[in-house]
């Protein structure tokens, strides 16, 4: 469910009825009906292609800087209605991961799997309310920390995306060394930039050419042959997402 929702791009704003806000989040709120109403509103925000102002609904001031700041996460953790905190964190993480999908497919999928796993454990009563909140906040902090990866590696946003596509945590790949992997990522990013056009995603010849270029680069640096096809497939998917992102910004 969350994987499908992640791919949806928000188009319209979903207005929250002021009367609903007062009855659901006002001083008289409480009990099972309150929690059910919370979940219905947030579920609508997540499963719909519309946007709900979840901060307004929760009665929390939207942070001016980072939505994943330690200060904001601490505020959410300290909310009196813990089920609302859970739903709010789910919504925030869903949106934050979605915003990173086009620029880093591998990382986004990894974070999505973490989110799905945590929610499933909670639904199966393997995590308490306090534990799921802690887990969601931990994931949020990892998402935030991942934004610094490029700076740490000395790579651009695009280069980091292809660096992650190389399965750098695989033992057979690690033996190449970090510097070699970064060099491969830089070369692949450069080739992608030079060989993607506005309509390249529908031109098989362009995709075939890029596939050959990526394979040559991997072979040149001794990338494990049995790992190459998966890396190539991931690179092509990432290239397509980046091309769509760049074209949408034009």
CSV table of C-alpha atoms in Angstrom, one decimal:
chain,number,residue,atom,x,y,z
A,1,UNK,CA,0.0,0.0,0.0
A,2,UNK,CA,2.7,2.5,1.0
A,3,UNK,CA,4.8,1.7,-2.0
A,4,UNK,CA,2.0,2.5,-4.4
A,5,UNK,CA,1.1,5.7,-2.5
A,6,UNK,CA,4.7,6.8,-2.6
A,7,UNK,CA,4.6,6.9,-6.4
A,8,UNK,CA,1.6,9.3,-6.4
A,9,UNK,CA,2.3,12.9,-6.8
A,10,UNK,CA,0.1,15.4,-4.9
A,11,UNK,CA,-2.0,17.6,-7.2
A,12,UNK,CA,-4.7,19.4,-5.2
A,13,UNK,CA,-5.1,20.6,-1.7
A,14,UNK,CA,-7.7,18.9,0.4
A,15,UNK,CA,-9.5,21.3,2.6
A,16,UNK,CA,-10.2,20.4,6.2
A,17,UNK,CA,-13.6,21.4,7.4
A,18,UNK,CA,-13.1,23.8,10.4
A,19,UNK,CA,-16.0,22.2,12.2
A,20,UNK,CA,-14.3,18.8,11.9
A,21,UNK,CA,-11.1,20.3,13.2
A,22,UNK,CA,-12.8,21.6,16.3
A,23,UNK,CA,-14.7,18.4,17.1
A,24,UNK,CA,-11.7,16.2,16.4
A,25,UNK,CA,-8.8,18.1,17.7
A,26,UNK,CA,-10.5,20.5,20.2
A,27,UNK,CA,-10.7,20.2,23.9
A,28,UNK,CA,-13.6,17.8,23.9
A,29,UNK,CA,-11.6,15.3,21.8
A,30,UNK,CA,-11.0,11.9,23.3
A,31,UNK,CA,-11.8,8.3,23.3
A,32,UNK,CA,-12.0,5.7,20.6
A,33,UNK,CA,-14.0,8.0,18.3
A,34,UNK,CA,-11.2,10.6,18.5
A,35,UNK,CA,-8.6,8.1,17.5
A,36,UNK,CA,-10.7,6.7,14.7
A,37,UNK,CA,-11.3,10.2,13.3
A,38,UNK,CA,-7.5,10.9,13.4
A,39,UNK,CA,-6.7,7.8,11.4
A,40,UNK,CA,-9.4,8.5,8.9
A,41,UNK,CA,-8.1,12.0,8.2
A,42,UNK,CA,-4.5,11.0,7.9
A,43,UNK,CA,-5.3,7.9,5.9
A,44,UNK,CA,-7.2,10.2,3.5
A,45,UNK,CA,-4.1,12.4,3.3
A,46,UNK,CA,-1.8,9.4,2.5
A,47,UNK,CA,-4.0,7.4,0.1
A,48,UNK,CA,-5.4,10.4,-1.8
A,49,UNK,CA,-3.7,12.3,-4.6
A,50,UNK,CA,-4.7,15.5,-2.7
A,51,UNK,CA,-2.9,17.2,0.1
A,52,UNK,CA,-4.2,17.8,3.6
A,53,UNK,CA,-2.7,20.3,5.9
A,54,UNK,CA,-1.9,17.7,8.6
A,55,UNK,CA,-0.2,20.3,10.7
A,56,UNK,CA,-3.3,22.4,10.9
A,57,UNK,CA,-5.4,19.3,11.7
A,58,UNK,CA,-3.1,18.3,14.5
A,59,UNK,CA,-2.9,21.8,15.9
A,60,UNK,CA,0.9,22.0,15.5
A,61,UNK,CA,2.7,24.9,13.9
A,62,UNK,CA,4.5,23.8,10.8
A,63,UNK,CA,8.3,24.2,11.2
A,64,UNK,CA,9.9,27.0,9.1
A,65,UNK,CA,13.1,25.0,8.5
A,66,UNK,CA,13.4,21.3,8.5
A,67,UNK,CA,10.4,19.2,9.1
A,68,UNK,CA,12.8,16.5,10.3
A,69,UNK,CA,14.7,18.7,12.8
A,70,UNK,CA,15.4,17.3,16.2
A,71,UNK,CA,13.3,20.0,17.8
A,72,UNK,CA,10.2,19.2,15.7
A,73,UNK,CA,10.5,15.5,16.2
A,74,UNK,CA,10.8,16.0,19.9
A,75,UNK,CA,7.6,18.1,19.8
A,76,UNK,CA,5.8,15.3,18.0
A,77,UNK,CA,7.2,12.7,20.5
A,78,UNK,CA,5.8,14.8,23.4
A,79,UNK,CA,2.3,15.0,22.0
A,80,UNK,CA,-0.4,13.9,24.4
A,81,UNK,CA,-2.4,11.9,21.9
A,82,UNK,CA,0.2,9.2,20.9
A,83,UNK,CA,-1.9,7.7,18.1
A,84,UNK,CA,-2.0,11.1,16.5
A,85,UNK,CA,1.8,11.3,16.8
A,86,UNK,CA,2.1,8.0,15.1
A,87,UNK,CA,-0.2,9.0,12.2
A,88,UNK,CA,1.5,12.3,11.9
A,89,UNK,CA,5.0,10.7,11.7
A,90,UNK,CA,3.7,8.2,9.1
A,91,UNK,CA,2.4,11.0,7.0
A,92,UNK,CA,5.6,13.1,7.3
A,93,UNK,CA,7.8,10.1,6.5
A,94,UNK,CA,5.7,9.1,3.5
A,95,UNK,CA,6.0,12.7,2.1
A,96,UNK,CA,9.7,13.0,2.9
A,97,UNK,CA,10.5,9.7,1.2
A,98,UNK,CA,8.4,10.6,-1.8
A,99,UNK,CA,10.2,13.9,-2.2
A,100,UNK,CA,13.5,11.9,-2.5
A,101,UNK,CA,12.3,9.2,-4.8
A,102,UNK,CA,13.4,10.8,-8.1
A,103,UNK,CA,16.8,11.9,-6.8
A,104,UNK,CA,17.7,8.6,-5.1
A,105,UNK,CA,15.7,5.5,-5.9
A,106,UNK,CA,17.8,3.1,-3.9
A,107,UNK,CA,17.7,5.1,-0.7
A,108,UNK,CA,14.0,5.9,-1.0
A,109,UNK,CA,13.1,2.2,-1.5
A,110,UNK,CA,15.2,1.3,1.5
A,111,UNK,CA,13.5,3.9,3.7
A,112,UNK,CA,10.1,2.8,2.4
A,113,UNK,CA,10.9,-0.8,3.4
A,114,UNK,CA,11.9,0.4,6.9
A,115,UNK,CA,8.7,2.3,7.2
A,116,UNK,CA,6.6,-0.6,6.0
A,117,UNK,CA,8.3,-3.0,8.4
A,118,UNK,CA,7.9,-0.8,11.4
A,119,UNK,CA,4.2,-0.2,10.7
A,120,UNK,CA,3.6,-3.9,10.1
A,121,UNK,CA,5.3,-4.8,13.5
A,122,UNK,CA,3.1,-2.2,15.2
A,123,UNK,CA,-0.1,-3.6,13.5
A,124,UNK,CA,0.9,-7.1,14.7
A,125,UNK,CA,1.4,-5.9,18.2
A,126,UNK,CA,5.1,-6.5,18.2
A,127,UNK,CA,5.8,-2.9,19.1
A,128,UNK,CA,4.1,-0.7,21.7
A,129,UNK,CA,2.9,2.8,21.0
A,130,UNK,CA,6.0,4.2,22.6
A,131,UNK,CA,8.3,1.9,20.6
A,132,UNK,CA,6.7,2.6,17.2
A,133,UNK,CA,7.0,6.3,17.8
A,134,UNK,CA,10.7,5.8,18.7
A,135,UNK,CA,11.2,3.7,15.6
A,136,UNK,CA,9.5,6.2,13.3
A,137,UNK,CA,11.7,9.0,14.7
A,138,UNK,CA,14.8,6.9,14.2
A,139,UNK,CA,13.8,6.4,10.6
A,140,UNK,CA,13.2,10.1,10.2
A,141,UNK,CA,16.6,10.9,11.6
A,142,UNK,CA,18.2,8.4,9.1
A,143,UNK,CA,16.3,10.1,6.3
A,144,UNK,CA,17.7,13.4,7.4
A,145,UNK,CA,21.2,12.1,7.8
A,146,UNK,CA,21.1,10.6,4.3
A,147,UNK,CA,20.9,14.1,2.9
A,148,UNK,CA,24.5,14.7,4.0
A,149,UNK,CA,25.8,11.6,2.2
A,150,UNK,CA,26.9,13.6,-0.9
A,151,UNK,CA,28.9,16.0,1.2
A,152,UNK,CA,30.6,13.2,3.1
A,153,UNK,CA,31.5,11.4,-0.1
A,154,UNK,CA,32.4,14.4,-2.1
A,155,UNK,CA,29.7,13.6,-4.7
A,156,UNK,CA,26.8,15.6,-6.2
A,157,UNK,CA,23.2,14.6,-5.7
A,158,UNK,CA,23.1,12.7,-9.0
A,159,UNK,CA,26.4,11.0,-8.3
A,160,UNK,CA,25.2,9.8,-4.9
A,161,UNK,CA,22.2,8.3,-6.6
A,162,UNK,CA,24.3,6.2,-8.9
A,163,UNK,CA,26.8,5.4,-6.1
A,164,UNK,CA,23.9,3.9,-4.2
A,165,UNK,CA,22.8,2.0,-7.3
A,166,UNK,CA,26.2,0.1,-7.3
A,167,UNK,CA,25.2,-2.1,-4.2
A,168,UNK,CA,28.1,-0.6,-2.3
A,169,UNK,CA,27.2,-2.7,0.8
A,170,UNK,CA,27.7,-6.0,-1.1
A,171,UNK,CA,30.9,-7.7,0.0
A,172,UNK,CA,31.9,-8.6,-3.6
A,173,UNK,CA,31.5,-4.9,-4.5
A,174,UNK,CA,33.2,-3.5,-1.5
A,175,UNK,CA,36.5,-5.0,-2.5
A,176,UNK,CA,36.8,-2.4,-5.3
A,177,UNK,CA,37.3,0.2,-2.7
A,178,UNK,CA,35.3,3.4,-2.0
A,179,UNK,CA,37.4,5.6,-4.3
A,180,UNK,CA,36.9,3.3,-7.2
A,181,UNK,CA,33.1,3.1,-6.6
A,182,UNK,CA,33.0,6.9,-6.4
A,183,UNK,CA,34.8,7.2,-9.7
A,184,UNK,CA,32.4,4.8,-11.3
A,185,UNK,CA,29.5,6.8,-9.9
A,186,UNK,CA,30.9,10.0,-11.3
A,187,UNK,CA,31.5,8.5,-14.8
A,188,UNK,CA,28.0,7.0,-14.9
A,189,UNK,CA,26.4,10.3,-13.8
A,190,UNK,CA,28.3,12.1,-16.6
A,191,UNK,CA,27.3,9.5,-19.2
A,192,UNK,CA,23.7,9.7,-18.1
A,193,UNK,CA,23.7,13.6,-18.4
A,194,UNK,CA,25.1,13.4,-21.9
A,195,UNK,CA,22.8,10.7,-23.1
A,196,UNK,CA,19.4,11.5,-21.8
A,197,UNK,CA,17.0,13.8,-23.6
A,198,UNK,CA,13.5,14.9,-23.0
A,199,UNK,CA,12.1,11.9,-25.0
A,200,UNK,CA,14.8,9.4,-24.2
A,201,UNK,CA,12.6,7.3,-22.0
A,202,UNK,CA,10.5,6.3,-25.0
A,203,UNK,CA,13.5,5.7,-27.3
A,204,UNK,CA,14.8,2.2,-27.1
A,205,UNK,CA,17.9,3.1,-29.0
A,206,UNK,CA,18.8,5.7,-26.4
A,207,UNK,CA,18.3,3.3,-23.5
A,208,UNK,CA,20.3,0.6,-25.3
A,209,UNK,CA,23.2,3.0,-25.9
A,210,UNK,CA,23.2,4.1,-22.2
A,211,UNK,CA,23.1,0.4,-21.1
A,212,UNK,CA,26.2,-0.3,-23.2
A,213,UNK,CA,28.0,2.7,-21.8
A,214,UNK,CA,27.2,1.8,-18.2
A,215,UNK,CA,28.3,-1.8,-18.8
A,216,UNK,CA,31.6,-0.7,-20.3
A,217,UNK,CA,32.2,1.6,-17.3
A,218,UNK,CA,31.5,-1.2,-14.8
A,219,UNK,CA,33.8,-3.6,-16.7
A,220,UNK,CA,36.6,-1.1,-17.0
A,221,UNK,CA,36.8,-0.8,-13.2
A,222,UNK,CA,36.4,-4.5,-12.4
A,223,UNK,CA,32.8,-4.4,-11.1
A,224,UNK,CA,31.8,-8.0,-10.4
A,225,UNK,CA,30.3,-9.5,-13.7
A,226,UNK,CA,27.5,-11.4,-11.8
A,227,UNK,CA,26.4,-8.1,-10.2
A,228,UNK,CA,26.5,-6.0,-13.3
A,229,UNK,CA,23.0,-6.6,-14.7
A,230,UNK,CA,21.3,-5.6,-11.5
A,231,UNK,CA,23.4,-2.5,-11.3
A,232,UNK,CA,22.7,-1.6,-14.9
A,233,UNK,CA,18.9,-2.1,-14.4
A,234,UNK,CA,19.0,0.1,-11.3
A,235,UNK,CA,21.1,2.8,-13.0
A,236,UNK,CA,18.6,2.9,-15.9
A,237,UNK,CA,15.6,3.3,-13.6
A,238,UNK,CA,17.4,6.0,-11.7
A,239,UNK,CA,18.4,7.8,-14.9
A,240,UNK,CA,14.7,7.7,-16.0
A,241,UNK,CA,13.6,9.2,-12.7
A,242,UNK,CA,16.3,11.9,-12.9
A,243,UNK,CA,15.4,12.8,-16.5
A,244,UNK,CA,11.7,13.1,-15.5
A,245,UNK,CA,12.7,15.3,-12.5
A,246,UNK,CA,15.0,17.6,-14.6
A,247,UNK,CA,12.4,17.9,-17.4
A,248,UNK,CA,9.7,18.8,-14.8
A,249,UNK,CA,11.8,21.6,-13.6
A,250,UNK,CA,12.3,23.1,-17.0
